[in-house]
mmCIF file of N, CA, C and O in Angstrom:
data_model
loop_
_atom_site.group_PDB
_atom_site.id
_atom_site.type_symbol
_atom_site.label_atom_id
_atom_site.label_comp_id
_atom_site.label_asym_id
_atom_site.label_seq_id
_atom_site.Cartn_x
_atom_site.Cartn_y
_atom_site.Cartn_z
ATOM 1 N N MET A 1 -10.574 -18.061 -0.814
ATOM 2 C CA MET A 1 -9.160 -17.912 -1.110
ATOM 3 C C MET A 1 -8.423 -17.503 0.171
ATOM 4 O O MET A 1 -8.860 -16.611 0.884
ATOM 5 N N VAL A 2 -7.316 -18.144 0.451
ATOM 6 C CA VAL A 2 -6.501 -17.849 1.617
ATOM 7 C C VAL A 2 -5.820 -16.499 1.406
ATOM 8 O O VAL A 2 -5.340 -16.199 0.310
ATOM 9 N N GLU A 3 -5.804 -15.677 2.452
ATOM 10 C CA GLU A 3 -5.157 -14.363 2.334
ATOM 11 C C GLU A 3 -3.670 -14.534 2.083
ATOM 12 O O GLU A 3 -2.988 -15.275 2.783
ATOM 13 N N LYS A 4 -3.168 -13.850 1.063
ATOM 14 C CA LYS A 4 -1.759 -13.919 0.676
ATOM 15 C C LYS A 4 -1.045 -12.640 1.091
ATOM 16 O O LYS A 4 -1.669 -11.618 1.341
ATOM 17 N N ARG A 5 0.284 -12.688 1.096
ATOM 18 C CA ARG A 5 1.085 -11.496 1.389
ATOM 19 C C ARG A 5 0.869 -10.440 0.315
ATOM 20 O O ARG A 5 0.919 -9.249 0.572
ATOM 21 N N GLY A 6 0.663 -10.883 -0.897
ATOM 22 C CA GLY A 6 0.388 -10.004 -2.028
ATOM 23 C C GLY A 6 -0.284 -10.825 -3.109
ATOM 24 O O GLY A 6 -0.026 -12.027 -3.230
ATOM 25 N N TYR A 7 -1.134 -10.193 -3.879
ATOM 26 C CA TYR A 7 -1.863 -10.897 -4.927
ATOM 27 C C TYR A 7 -1.299 -10.527 -6.293
ATOM 28 O O TYR A 7 -0.620 -9.518 -6.444
ATOM 29 N N VAL A 8 -1.607 -11.335 -7.275
ATOM 30 C CA VAL A 8 -1.224 -11.076 -8.660
ATOM 31 C C VAL A 8 -2.486 -10.650 -9.416
ATOM 32 O O VAL A 8 -3.602 -10.874 -8.936
ATOM 33 N N PRO A 9 -2.321 -10.032 -10.595
ATOM 34 C CA PRO A 9 -3.497 -9.541 -11.327
ATOM 35 C C PRO A 9 -4.595 -10.578 -11.535
ATOM 36 O O PRO A 9 -5.782 -10.249 -11.420
ATOM 37 N N SER A 10 -4.247 -11.824 -11.802
ATOM 38 C CA SER A 10 -5.291 -12.836 -12.019
ATOM 39 C C SER A 10 -6.094 -13.093 -10.741
ATOM 40 O O SER A 10 -7.299 -13.347 -10.804
ATOM 41 N N ASP A 11 -5.438 -13.007 -9.580
ATOM 42 C CA ASP A 11 -6.165 -13.142 -8.307
ATOM 43 C C ASP A 11 -7.189 -12.019 -8.156
ATOM 44 O O ASP A 11 -8.339 -12.254 -7.772
ATOM 45 N N LEU A 12 -6.744 -10.796 -8.449
ATOM 46 C CA LEU A 12 -7.628 -9.643 -8.293
ATOM 47 C C LEU A 12 -8.805 -9.720 -9.252
ATOM 48 O O LEU A 12 -9.938 -9.378 -8.881
ATOM 49 N N GLU A 13 -8.552 -10.184 -10.466
ATOM 50 C CA GLU A 13 -9.630 -10.345 -11.439
ATOM 51 C C GLU A 13 -10.645 -11.370 -10.940
ATOM 52 O O GLU A 13 -11.848 -11.155 -11.003
ATOM 53 N N GLU A 14 -10.140 -12.482 -10.400
ATOM 54 C CA GLU A 14 -11.009 -13.532 -9.872
ATOM 55 C C GLU A 14 -11.870 -13.017 -8.711
ATOM 56 O O GLU A 14 -13.030 -13.380 -8.566
ATOM 57 N N MET A 15 -11.291 -12.125 -7.898
ATOM 58 C CA MET A 15 -12.008 -11.571 -6.753
ATOM 59 C C MET A 15 -12.900 -10.390 -7.144
ATOM 60 O O MET A 15 -13.678 -9.916 -6.321
ATOM 61 N N GLY A 16 -12.757 -9.894 -8.358
ATOM 62 C CA GLY A 16 -13.556 -8.753 -8.796
ATOM 63 C C GLY A 16 -13.086 -7.426 -8.232
ATOM 64 O O GLY A 16 -13.865 -6.478 -8.137
ATOM 65 N N PHE A 17 -11.808 -7.344 -7.857
ATOM 66 C CA PHE A 17 -11.261 -6.109 -7.296
ATOM 67 C C PHE A 17 -10.748 -5.233 -8.435
ATOM 68 O O PHE A 17 -9.848 -5.622 -9.173
ATOM 69 N N ASP A 18 -11.295 -4.023 -8.568
ATOM 70 C CA ASP A 18 -10.941 -3.105 -9.656
ATOM 71 C C ASP A 18 -9.876 -2.119 -9.181
ATOM 72 O O ASP A 18 -10.185 -1.130 -8.507
ATOM 73 N N VAL A 19 -8.628 -2.361 -9.572
ATOM 74 C CA VAL A 19 -7.526 -1.486 -9.163
ATOM 75 C C VAL A 19 -7.646 -0.095 -9.780
ATOM 76 O O VAL A 19 -7.079 0.870 -9.257
ATOM 77 N N ASN A 20 -8.386 0.034 -10.858
ATOM 78 C CA ASN A 20 -8.527 1.329 -11.535
ATOM 79 C C ASN A 20 -9.312 2.348 -10.712
ATOM 80 O O ASN A 20 -9.270 3.534 -11.005
ATOM 81 N N GLN A 21 -10.003 1.905 -9.689
ATOM 82 C CA GLN A 21 -10.731 2.817 -8.801
ATOM 83 C C GLN A 21 -9.806 3.496 -7.798
ATOM 84 O O GLN A 21 -10.236 4.368 -7.049
ATOM 85 N N TYR A 22 -8.541 3.074 -7.746
ATOM 86 C CA TYR A 22 -7.605 3.529 -6.721
ATOM 87 C C TYR A 22 -6.440 4.291 -7.356
ATOM 88 O O TYR A 22 -5.467 3.691 -7.794
ATOM 89 N N PRO A 23 -6.511 5.628 -7.393
ATOM 90 C CA PRO A 23 -5.411 6.418 -7.940
ATOM 91 C C PRO A 23 -4.329 6.674 -6.883
ATOM 92 O O PRO A 23 -4.562 6.510 -5.673
ATOM 93 N N PHE A 24 -3.172 7.107 -7.358
ATOM 94 C CA PHE A 24 -2.159 7.632 -6.442
ATOM 95 C C PHE A 24 -2.646 8.996 -5.960
ATOM 96 O O PHE A 24 -3.335 9.713 -6.693
ATOM 97 N N PRO A 25 -2.289 9.391 -4.743
ATOM 98 C CA PRO A 25 -2.665 10.725 -4.273
ATOM 99 C C PRO A 25 -2.067 11.793 -5.194
ATOM 100 O O PRO A 25 -0.960 11.636 -5.704
ATOM 101 N N SER A 26 -2.789 12.881 -5.376
ATOM 102 C CA SER A 26 -2.308 13.961 -6.245
ATOM 103 C C SER A 26 -1.575 15.048 -5.469
ATOM 104 O O SER A 26 -0.952 15.918 -6.062
ATOM 105 N N GLU A 27 -1.675 14.996 -4.146
ATOM 106 C CA GLU A 27 -0.953 15.954 -3.318
ATOM 107 C C GLU A 27 -0.577 15.296 -1.999
ATOM 108 O O GLU A 27 -1.136 14.269 -1.622
ATOM 109 N N ALA A 28 0.387 15.892 -1.305
ATOM 110 C CA ALA A 28 0.846 15.360 -0.024
ATOM 111 C C ALA A 28 -0.299 15.361 0.977
ATOM 112 O O ALA A 28 -1.208 16.194 0.900
ATOM 113 N N GLY A 29 -0.257 14.416 1.910
ATOM 114 C CA GLY A 29 -1.312 14.373 2.902
ATOM 115 C C GLY A 29 -1.096 13.326 3.971
ATOM 116 O O GLY A 29 -0.115 12.580 3.961
ATOM 117 N N GLU A 30 -2.039 13.303 4.876
ATOM 118 C CA GLU A 30 -2.062 12.340 5.970
ATOM 119 C C GLU A 30 -3.526 12.003 6.200
ATOM 120 O O GLU A 30 -4.376 12.888 6.206
ATOM 121 N N THR A 31 -3.821 10.724 6.386
ATOM 122 C CA THR A 31 -5.206 10.309 6.565
ATOM 123 C C THR A 31 -5.263 9.005 7.343
ATOM 124 O O THR A 31 -4.239 8.356 7.549
ATOM 125 N N THR A 32 -6.454 8.637 7.750
ATOM 126 C CA THR A 32 -6.671 7.317 8.329
ATOM 127 C C THR A 32 -7.462 6.511 7.306
ATOM 128 O O THR A 32 -8.327 7.043 6.613
ATOM 129 N N ALA A 33 -7.123 5.229 7.225
ATOM 130 C CA ALA A 33 -7.692 4.414 6.155
ATOM 131 C C ALA A 33 -7.643 2.941 6.522
ATOM 132 O O ALA A 33 -6.936 2.525 7.436
ATOM 133 N N THR A 34 -8.378 2.163 5.736
ATOM 134 C CA THR A 34 -8.417 0.709 5.872
ATOM 135 C C THR A 34 -7.680 0.088 4.703
ATOM 136 O O THR A 34 -7.919 0.439 3.545
ATOM 137 N N LEU A 35 -6.768 -0.835 5.005
ATOM 138 C CA LEU A 35 -6.057 -1.586 3.972
ATOM 139 C C LEU A 35 -7.028 -2.604 3.382
ATOM 140 O O LEU A 35 -7.506 -3.487 4.090
ATOM 141 N N VAL A 36 -7.345 -2.461 2.087
ATOM 142 C CA VAL A 36 -8.340 -3.341 1.489
ATOM 143 C C VAL A 36 -7.751 -4.367 0.520
ATOM 144 O O VAL A 36 -8.402 -5.378 0.226
ATOM 145 N N MET A 37 -6.521 -4.120 0.026
ATOM 146 C CA MET A 37 -5.916 -5.073 -0.918
ATOM 147 C C MET A 37 -4.422 -4.791 -1.036
ATOM 148 O O MET A 37 -3.970 -3.681 -0.779
ATOM 149 N N ARG A 38 -3.686 -5.830 -1.453
ATOM 150 C CA ARG A 38 -2.251 -5.735 -1.739
ATOM 151 C C ARG A 38 -1.984 -6.462 -3.045
ATOM 152 O O ARG A 38 -2.525 -7.549 -3.276
ATOM 153 N N LYS A 39 -1.134 -5.878 -3.881
ATOM 154 C CA LYS A 39 -0.777 -6.515 -5.156
ATOM 155 C C LYS A 39 0.726 -6.388 -5.353
ATOM 156 O O LYS A 39 1.304 -5.319 -5.131
ATOM 157 N N TRP A 40 1.351 -7.466 -5.795
ATOM 158 C CA TRP A 40 2.771 -7.407 -6.099
ATOM 159 C C TRP A 40 2.992 -6.495 -7.295
ATOM 160 O O TRP A 40 2.289 -6.580 -8.299
ATOM 161 N N GLY A 41 3.975 -5.615 -7.173
ATOM 162 C CA GLY A 41 4.361 -4.739 -8.267
ATOM 163 C C GLY A 41 5.427 -5.395 -9.121
ATOM 164 O O GLY A 41 5.831 -6.538 -8.878
ATOM 165 N N LYS A 42 5.902 -4.678 -10.113
ATOM 166 C CA LYS A 42 6.877 -5.224 -11.054
ATOM 167 C C LYS A 42 8.325 -4.970 -10.651
ATOM 168 O O LYS A 42 9.231 -5.524 -11.250
ATOM 169 N N ARG A 43 8.554 -4.127 -9.642
ATOM 170 C CA ARG A 43 9.919 -3.724 -9.294
ATOM 171 C C ARG A 43 10.208 -3.920 -7.815
ATOM 172 O O ARG A 43 10.536 -2.962 -7.117
ATOM 173 N N CYS A 44 10.106 -5.135 -7.343
ATOM 174 C CA CYS A 44 10.338 -5.436 -5.919
ATOM 175 C C CYS A 44 9.532 -4.499 -5.029
ATOM 176 O O CYS A 44 10.066 -3.868 -4.120
ATOM 177 N N ASN A 45 8.243 -4.388 -5.341
ATOM 178 C CA ASN A 45 7.395 -3.536 -4.530
ATOM 179 C C ASN A 45 6.032 -4.184 -4.316
ATOM 180 O O ASN A 45 5.701 -5.191 -4.928
ATOM 181 N N LEU A 46 5.298 -3.576 -3.426
ATOM 182 C CA LEU A 46 3.968 -4.043 -3.072
ATOM 183 C C LEU A 46 3.025 -2.842 -3.137
ATOM 184 O O LEU A 46 3.264 -1.830 -2.469
ATOM 185 N N ILE A 47 2.006 -2.934 -3.958
ATOM 186 C CA ILE A 47 1.040 -1.851 -4.085
ATOM 187 C C ILE A 47 -0.079 -2.111 -3.080
ATOM 188 O O ILE A 47 -0.700 -3.175 -3.095
ATOM 189 N N CYS A 48 -0.294 -1.133 -2.203
ATOM 190 C CA CYS A 48 -1.304 -1.259 -1.160
ATOM 191 C C CYS A 48 -2.475 -0.339 -1.488
ATOM 192 O O CYS A 48 -2.279 0.837 -1.815
ATOM 193 N N TYR A 49 -3.680 -0.872 -1.383
ATOM 194 C CA TYR A 49 -4.903 -0.153 -1.721
ATOM 195 C C TYR A 49 -5.666 0.151 -0.438
ATOM 196 O O TYR A 49 -5.866 -0.742 0.396
ATOM 197 N N PHE A 50 -6.078 1.416 -0.310
ATOM 198 C CA PHE A 50 -6.742 1.873 0.907
ATOM 199 C C PHE A 50 -8.064 2.546 0.598
ATOM 200 O O PHE A 50 -8.192 3.260 -0.393
ATOM 201 N N ASP A 51 -9.039 2.347 1.503
ATOM 202 C CA ASP A 51 -10.265 3.133 1.546
ATOM 203 C C ASP A 51 -10.105 4.076 2.734
ATOM 204 O O ASP A 51 -9.935 3.612 3.871
ATOM 205 N N THR A 52 -10.132 5.379 2.468
ATOM 206 C CA THR A 52 -9.922 6.347 3.544
ATOM 207 C C THR A 52 -11.219 6.599 4.306
ATOM 208 O O THR A 52 -12.308 6.346 3.796
ATOM 209 N N ASP A 53 -11.069 7.117 5.498
ATOM 210 C CA ASP A 53 -12.237 7.398 6.333
ATOM 211 C C ASP A 53 -13.132 8.479 5.741
ATOM 212 O O ASP A 53 -14.314 8.544 6.062
ATOM 213 N N ASP A 54 -12.575 9.334 4.873
ATOM 214 C CA ASP A 54 -13.391 10.388 4.263
ATOM 215 C C ASP A 54 -13.936 9.981 2.893
ATOM 216 O O ASP A 54 -14.379 10.816 2.117
ATOM 217 N N GLY A 55 -13.897 8.670 2.593
ATOM 218 C CA GLY A 55 -14.542 8.152 1.393
ATOM 219 C C GLY A 55 -13.694 8.092 0.132
ATOM 220 O O GLY A 55 -14.198 7.724 -0.922
ATOM 221 N N GLN A 56 -12.423 8.427 0.228
ATOM 222 C CA GLN A 56 -11.553 8.357 -0.941
ATOM 223 C C GLN A 56 -10.944 6.967 -1.065
ATOM 224 O O GLN A 56 -10.916 6.186 -0.121
ATOM 225 N N LYS A 57 -10.455 6.691 -2.243
ATOM 226 C CA LYS A 57 -9.710 5.464 -2.511
ATOM 227 C C LYS A 57 -8.335 5.887 -2.997
ATOM 228 O O LYS A 57 -8.216 6.822 -3.786
ATOM 229 N N LEU A 58 -7.294 5.222 -2.505
ATOM 230 C CA LEU A 58 -5.955 5.561 -2.956
ATOM 231 C C LEU A 58 -5.042 4.353 -2.875
ATOM 232 O O LEU A 58 -5.344 3.380 -2.192
ATOM 233 N N LYS A 59 -3.940 4.444 -3.610
ATOM 234 C CA LYS A 59 -2.936 3.382 -3.560
ATOM 235 C C LYS A 59 -1.580 4.001 -3.252
ATOM 236 O O LYS A 59 -1.294 5.138 -3.634
ATOM 237 N N LEU A 60 -0.777 3.230 -2.541
ATOM 238 C CA LEU A 60 0.573 3.625 -2.184
ATOM 239 C C LEU A 60 1.495 2.426 -2.371
ATOM 240 O O LEU A 60 1.047 1.280 -2.256
ATOM 241 N N ILE A 61 2.759 2.698 -2.628
ATOM 242 C CA ILE A 61 3.707 1.625 -2.892
ATOM 243 C C ILE A 61 4.686 1.470 -1.732
ATOM 244 O O ILE A 61 5.322 2.438 -1.312
ATOM 245 N N ALA A 62 4.801 0.238 -1.247
ATOM 246 C CA ALA A 62 5.806 -0.132 -0.253
ATOM 247 C C ALA A 62 6.921 -0.866 -1.001
ATOM 248 O O ALA A 62 6.653 -1.809 -1.740
ATOM 249 N N TYR A 63 8.146 -0.384 -0.823
ATOM 250 C CA TYR A 63 9.285 -1.001 -1.505
ATOM 251 C C TYR A 63 10.004 -1.965 -0.587
ATOM 252 O O TYR A 63 10.064 -1.761 0.620
ATOM 253 N N ARG A 64 10.582 -2.984 -1.185
ATOM 254 C CA ARG A 64 11.387 -3.945 -0.430
ATOM 255 C C ARG A 64 12.677 -3.252 -0.021
ATOM 256 O O ARG A 64 13.362 -2.646 -0.835
ATOM 257 N N ASP A 65 12.998 -3.341 1.261
ATOM 258 C CA ASP A 65 14.191 -2.700 1.800
ATOM 259 C C ASP A 65 15.049 -3.758 2.473
ATOM 260 O O ASP A 65 14.721 -4.244 3.557
ATOM 261 N N ASP A 66 16.144 -4.114 1.838
ATOM 262 C CA ASP A 66 17.030 -5.144 2.390
ATOM 263 C C ASP A 66 17.715 -4.677 3.673
ATOM 264 O O ASP A 66 18.103 -5.497 4.502
ATOM 265 N N ARG A 67 17.863 -3.366 3.865
ATOM 266 C CA ARG A 67 18.440 -2.847 5.109
ATOM 267 C C ARG A 67 17.497 -3.060 6.284
ATOM 268 O O ARG A 67 17.911 -2.974 7.437
ATOM 269 N N LYS A 68 16.223 -3.318 5.980
ATOM 270 C CA LYS A 68 15.215 -3.573 7.023
ATOM 271 C C LYS A 68 14.777 -5.033 6.992
ATOM 272 O O LYS A 68 13.636 -5.365 7.274
ATOM 273 N N GLY A 69 15.679 -5.914 6.598
ATOM 274 C CA GLY A 69 15.388 -7.344 6.606
ATOM 275 C C GLY A 69 14.522 -7.811 5.452
ATOM 276 O O GLY A 69 13.861 -8.829 5.546
ATOM 277 N N GLY A 70 14.499 -7.064 4.350
ATOM 278 C CA GLY A 70 13.712 -7.453 3.185
ATOM 279 C C GLY A 70 12.231 -7.167 3.324
ATOM 280 O O GLY A 70 11.413 -7.716 2.594
ATOM 281 N N LYS A 71 11.880 -6.278 4.242
ATOM 282 C CA LYS A 71 10.473 -5.935 4.454
ATOM 283 C C LYS A 71 9.986 -4.993 3.362
ATOM 284 O O LYS A 71 10.738 -4.167 2.857
ATOM 285 N N TYR A 72 8.709 -5.094 3.045
ATOM 286 C CA TYR A 72 8.038 -4.167 2.131
ATOM 287 C C TYR A 72 7.437 -3.075 3.010
ATOM 288 O O TYR A 72 6.441 -3.298 3.688
ATOM 289 N N THR A 73 8.076 -1.916 2.993
ATOM 290 C CA THR A 73 7.752 -0.921 3.994
ATOM 291 C C THR A 73 7.772 0.503 3.456
ATOM 292 O O THR A 73 8.117 0.742 2.300
ATOM 293 N N THR A 74 7.418 1.451 4.319
ATOM 294 C CA THR A 74 7.441 2.867 3.988
ATOM 295 C C THR A 74 8.842 3.416 4.223
ATOM 296 O O THR A 74 9.712 2.724 4.758
ATOM 297 N N ARG A 75 9.041 4.679 3.871
ATOM 298 C CA ARG A 75 10.363 5.286 4.048
ATOM 299 C C ARG A 75 10.760 5.409 5.507
ATOM 300 O O ARG A 75 11.929 5.261 5.846
ATOM 301 N N GLU A 76 9.802 5.707 6.393
ATOM 302 C CA GLU A 76 10.129 6.010 7.785
ATOM 303 C C GLU A 76 9.867 4.872 8.766
ATOM 304 O O GLU A 76 10.226 4.985 9.931
ATOM 305 N N ASN A 77 9.239 3.802 8.330
ATOM 306 C CA ASN A 77 8.897 2.702 9.233
ATOM 307 C C ASN A 77 9.600 1.422 8.805
ATOM 308 O O ASN A 77 10.172 1.343 7.725
ATOM 309 N N ASP A 78 9.495 0.426 9.665
ATOM 310 C CA ASP A 78 9.986 -0.902 9.279
ATOM 311 C C ASP A 78 8.891 -1.958 9.397
ATOM 312 O O ASP A 78 9.148 -3.136 9.509
ATOM 313 N N ILE A 79 7.634 -1.518 9.322
ATOM 314 C CA ILE A 79 6.486 -2.430 9.328
ATOM 315 C C ILE A 79 6.379 -3.070 7.951
ATOM 316 O O ILE A 79 6.320 -2.369 6.945
ATOM 317 N N CYS A 80 6.350 -4.385 7.892
ATOM 318 C CA CYS A 80 6.223 -5.073 6.606
ATOM 319 C C CYS A 80 4.743 -5.119 6.223
ATOM 320 O O CYS A 80 3.961 -5.852 6.820
ATOM 321 N N MET A 81 4.389 -4.334 5.222
ATOM 322 C CA MET A 81 2.984 -4.245 4.816
ATOM 323 C C MET A 81 2.476 -5.550 4.203
ATOM 324 O O MET A 81 1.272 -5.788 4.193
ATOM 325 N N SER A 82 3.361 -6.408 3.725
ATOM 326 C CA SER A 82 2.908 -7.687 3.166
ATOM 327 C C SER A 82 2.425 -8.639 4.256
ATOM 328 O O SER A 82 1.774 -9.633 3.960
ATOM 329 N N ARG A 83 2.728 -8.333 5.483
ATOM 330 C CA ARG A 83 2.338 -9.185 6.620
ATOM 331 C C ARG A 83 1.134 -8.642 7.383
ATOM 332 O O ARG A 83 0.688 -9.253 8.354
ATOM 333 N N GLN A 84 0.610 -7.497 6.978
ATOM 334 C CA GLN A 84 -0.508 -6.881 7.692
ATOM 335 C C GLN A 84 -1.827 -7.384 7.116
ATOM 336 O O GLN A 84 -1.973 -7.502 5.906
ATOM 337 N N PRO A 85 -2.790 -7.657 7.964
ATOM 338 C CA PRO A 85 -4.054 -8.225 7.472
ATOM 339 C C PRO A 85 -4.907 -7.212 6.714
ATOM 340 O O PRO A 85 -4.943 -6.027 7.064
ATOM 341 N N LEU A 86 -5.562 -7.704 5.685
ATOM 342 C CA LEU A 86 -6.545 -6.874 5.010
ATOM 343 C C LEU A 86 -7.638 -6.526 6.014
ATOM 344 O O LEU A 86 -7.988 -7.342 6.872
ATOM 345 N N GLY A 87 -8.131 -5.305 5.937
ATOM 346 C CA GLY A 87 -9.124 -4.850 6.902
ATOM 347 C C GLY A 87 -8.504 -4.113 8.075
ATOM 348 O O GLY A 87 -9.231 -3.546 8.895
ATOM 349 N N SER A 88 -7.167 -4.120 8.177
ATOM 350 C CA SER A 88 -6.521 -3.407 9.275
ATOM 351 C C SER A 88 -6.562 -1.903 9.015
ATOM 352 O O SER A 88 -6.626 -1.448 7.882
ATOM 353 N N ARG A 89 -6.541 -1.146 10.109
ATOM 354 C CA ARG A 89 -6.694 0.311 10.036
ATOM 355 C C ARG A 89 -5.350 0.999 10.241
ATOM 356 O O ARG A 89 -4.564 0.588 11.099
ATOM 357 N N TRP A 90 -5.131 2.096 9.467
ATOM 358 C CA TRP A 90 -3.833 2.759 9.444
ATOM 359 C C TRP A 90 -3.951 4.266 9.424
ATOM 360 O O TRP A 90 -4.874 4.810 8.820
ATOM 361 N N LYS A 91 -2.986 4.909 10.040
ATOM 362 C CA LYS A 91 -2.760 6.335 9.852
ATOM 363 C C LYS A 91 -1.592 6.389 8.871
ATOM 364 O O LYS A 91 -0.501 5.885 9.175
ATOM 365 N N ILE A 92 -1.821 6.941 7.688
ATOM 366 C CA ILE A 92 -0.799 6.938 6.647
ATOM 367 C C ILE A 92 -0.439 8.369 6.255
ATOM 368 O O ILE A 92 -1.271 9.274 6.298
ATOM 369 N N LYS A 93 0.830 8.536 5.889
ATOM 370 C CA LYS A 93 1.346 9.844 5.507
ATOM 371 C C LYS A 93 2.145 9.677 4.222
ATOM 372 O O LYS A 93 2.927 8.732 4.094
ATOM 373 N N TYR A 94 1.955 10.605 3.285
ATOM 374 C CA TYR A 94 2.619 10.507 1.986
ATOM 375 C C TYR A 94 2.916 11.908 1.464
ATOM 376 O O TYR A 94 2.343 12.904 1.929
ATOM 377 N N THR A 95 3.835 11.977 0.513
ATOM 378 C CA THR A 95 4.207 13.248 -0.082
ATOM 379 C C THR A 95 4.354 13.068 -1.586
ATOM 380 O O THR A 95 4.289 11.947 -2.091
ATOM 381 N N ILE A 96 4.561 14.166 -2.266
ATOM 382 C CA ILE A 96 4.803 14.146 -3.703
ATOM 383 C C ILE A 96 6.236 14.615 -3.909
ATOM 384 O O ILE A 96 6.647 15.665 -3.376
ATOM 385 N N THR A 97 7.015 13.854 -4.657
ATOM 386 C CA THR A 97 8.413 14.192 -4.891
ATOM 387 C C THR A 97 8.538 15.322 -5.916
ATOM 388 O O THR A 97 7.566 15.697 -6.577
ATOM 389 N N ALA A 98 9.757 15.831 -6.069
ATOM 390 C CA ALA A 98 10.023 16.896 -7.043
ATOM 391 C C ALA A 98 9.686 16.447 -8.464
ATOM 392 O O ALA A 98 9.346 17.267 -9.319
ATOM 393 N N ARG A 99 9.754 15.153 -8.721
ATOM 394 C CA ARG A 99 9.418 14.608 -10.048
ATOM 395 C C ARG A 99 7.923 14.348 -10.224
ATOM 396 O O ARG A 99 7.483 13.878 -11.254
ATOM 397 N N GLY A 100 7.155 14.598 -9.169
ATOM 398 C CA GLY A 100 5.713 14.417 -9.252
ATOM 399 C C GLY A 100 5.221 13.029 -8.885
ATOM 400 O O GLY A 100 4.046 12.717 -9.078
ATOM 401 N N ASN A 101 6.098 12.196 -8.342
ATOM 402 C CA ASN A 101 5.707 10.850 -7.929
ATOM 403 C C ASN A 101 5.286 10.842 -6.465
ATOM 404 O O ASN A 101 5.750 11.654 -5.669
ATOM 405 N N THR A 102 4.433 9.894 -6.115
ATOM 406 C CA THR A 102 4.010 9.741 -4.731
ATOM 407 C C THR A 102 5.076 8.971 -3.959
ATOM 408 O O THR A 102 5.611 7.978 -4.453
ATOM 409 N N SER A 103 5.383 9.412 -2.760
ATOM 410 C CA SER A 103 6.306 8.718 -1.870
ATOM 411 C C SER A 103 5.589 8.462 -0.554
ATOM 412 O O SER A 103 5.109 9.397 0.104
ATOM 413 N N TRP A 104 5.491 7.194 -0.175
ATOM 414 C CA TRP A 104 4.813 6.804 1.064
ATOM 415 C C TRP A 104 5.781 6.978 2.211
ATOM 416 O O TRP A 104 6.782 6.275 2.305
ATOM 417 N N LEU A 105 5.486 7.903 3.098
ATOM 418 C CA LEU A 105 6.398 8.224 4.181
ATOM 419 C C LEU A 105 6.254 7.316 5.399
ATOM 420 O O LEU A 105 7.244 6.801 5.910
ATOM 421 N N SER A 106 5.021 7.146 5.880
ATOM 422 C CA SER A 106 4.865 6.369 7.121
ATOM 423 C C SER A 106 3.492 5.709 7.206
ATOM 424 O O SER A 106 2.554 6.113 6.539
ATOM 425 N N ALA A 107 3.439 4.707 8.055
ATOM 426 C CA ALA A 107 2.203 3.984 8.353
ATOM 427 C C ALA A 107 2.229 3.593 9.823
ATOM 428 O O ALA A 107 3.224 3.061 10.303
ATOM 429 N N GLU A 108 1.140 3.879 10.497
ATOM 430 C CA GLU A 108 1.012 3.538 11.908
ATOM 431 C C GLU A 108 -0.334 2.842 12.089
ATOM 432 O O GLU A 108 -1.378 3.409 11.768
ATOM 433 N N GLN A 109 -0.308 1.613 12.588
ATOM 434 C CA GLN A 109 -1.556 0.887 12.773
ATOM 435 C C GLN A 109 -2.347 1.511 13.913
ATOM 436 O O GLN A 109 -1.788 1.881 14.946
ATOM 437 N N ILE A 110 -3.662 1.642 13.693
ATOM 438 C CA ILE A 110 -4.513 2.233 14.731
ATOM 439 C C ILE A 110 -5.610 1.237 15.125
ATOM 440 O O ILE A 110 -5.817 0.248 14.479
#
């Protein structure tokens, strides 16, 4: 299968990728990780799945930002995560909002 900017659930099922193994972070943090999968979300977003260097699995959401040319990106960067290759390595930073949701702050390719 040709690498896509984002996959749909049927693609992931065909590839045997289990999204249920990847929770949202439960607390704010910063880590280095490998981008292992991308899936289109339901609200103009892209769900990115990472394997961290310390053995954890997590997912973060990049939202489409028209002010940044329609890129699917973090709050602090303008890197379009839909254009980054699977297997690429990242330093990622995220926080938990007052409502208890995860907010992806930044991504820096390493």
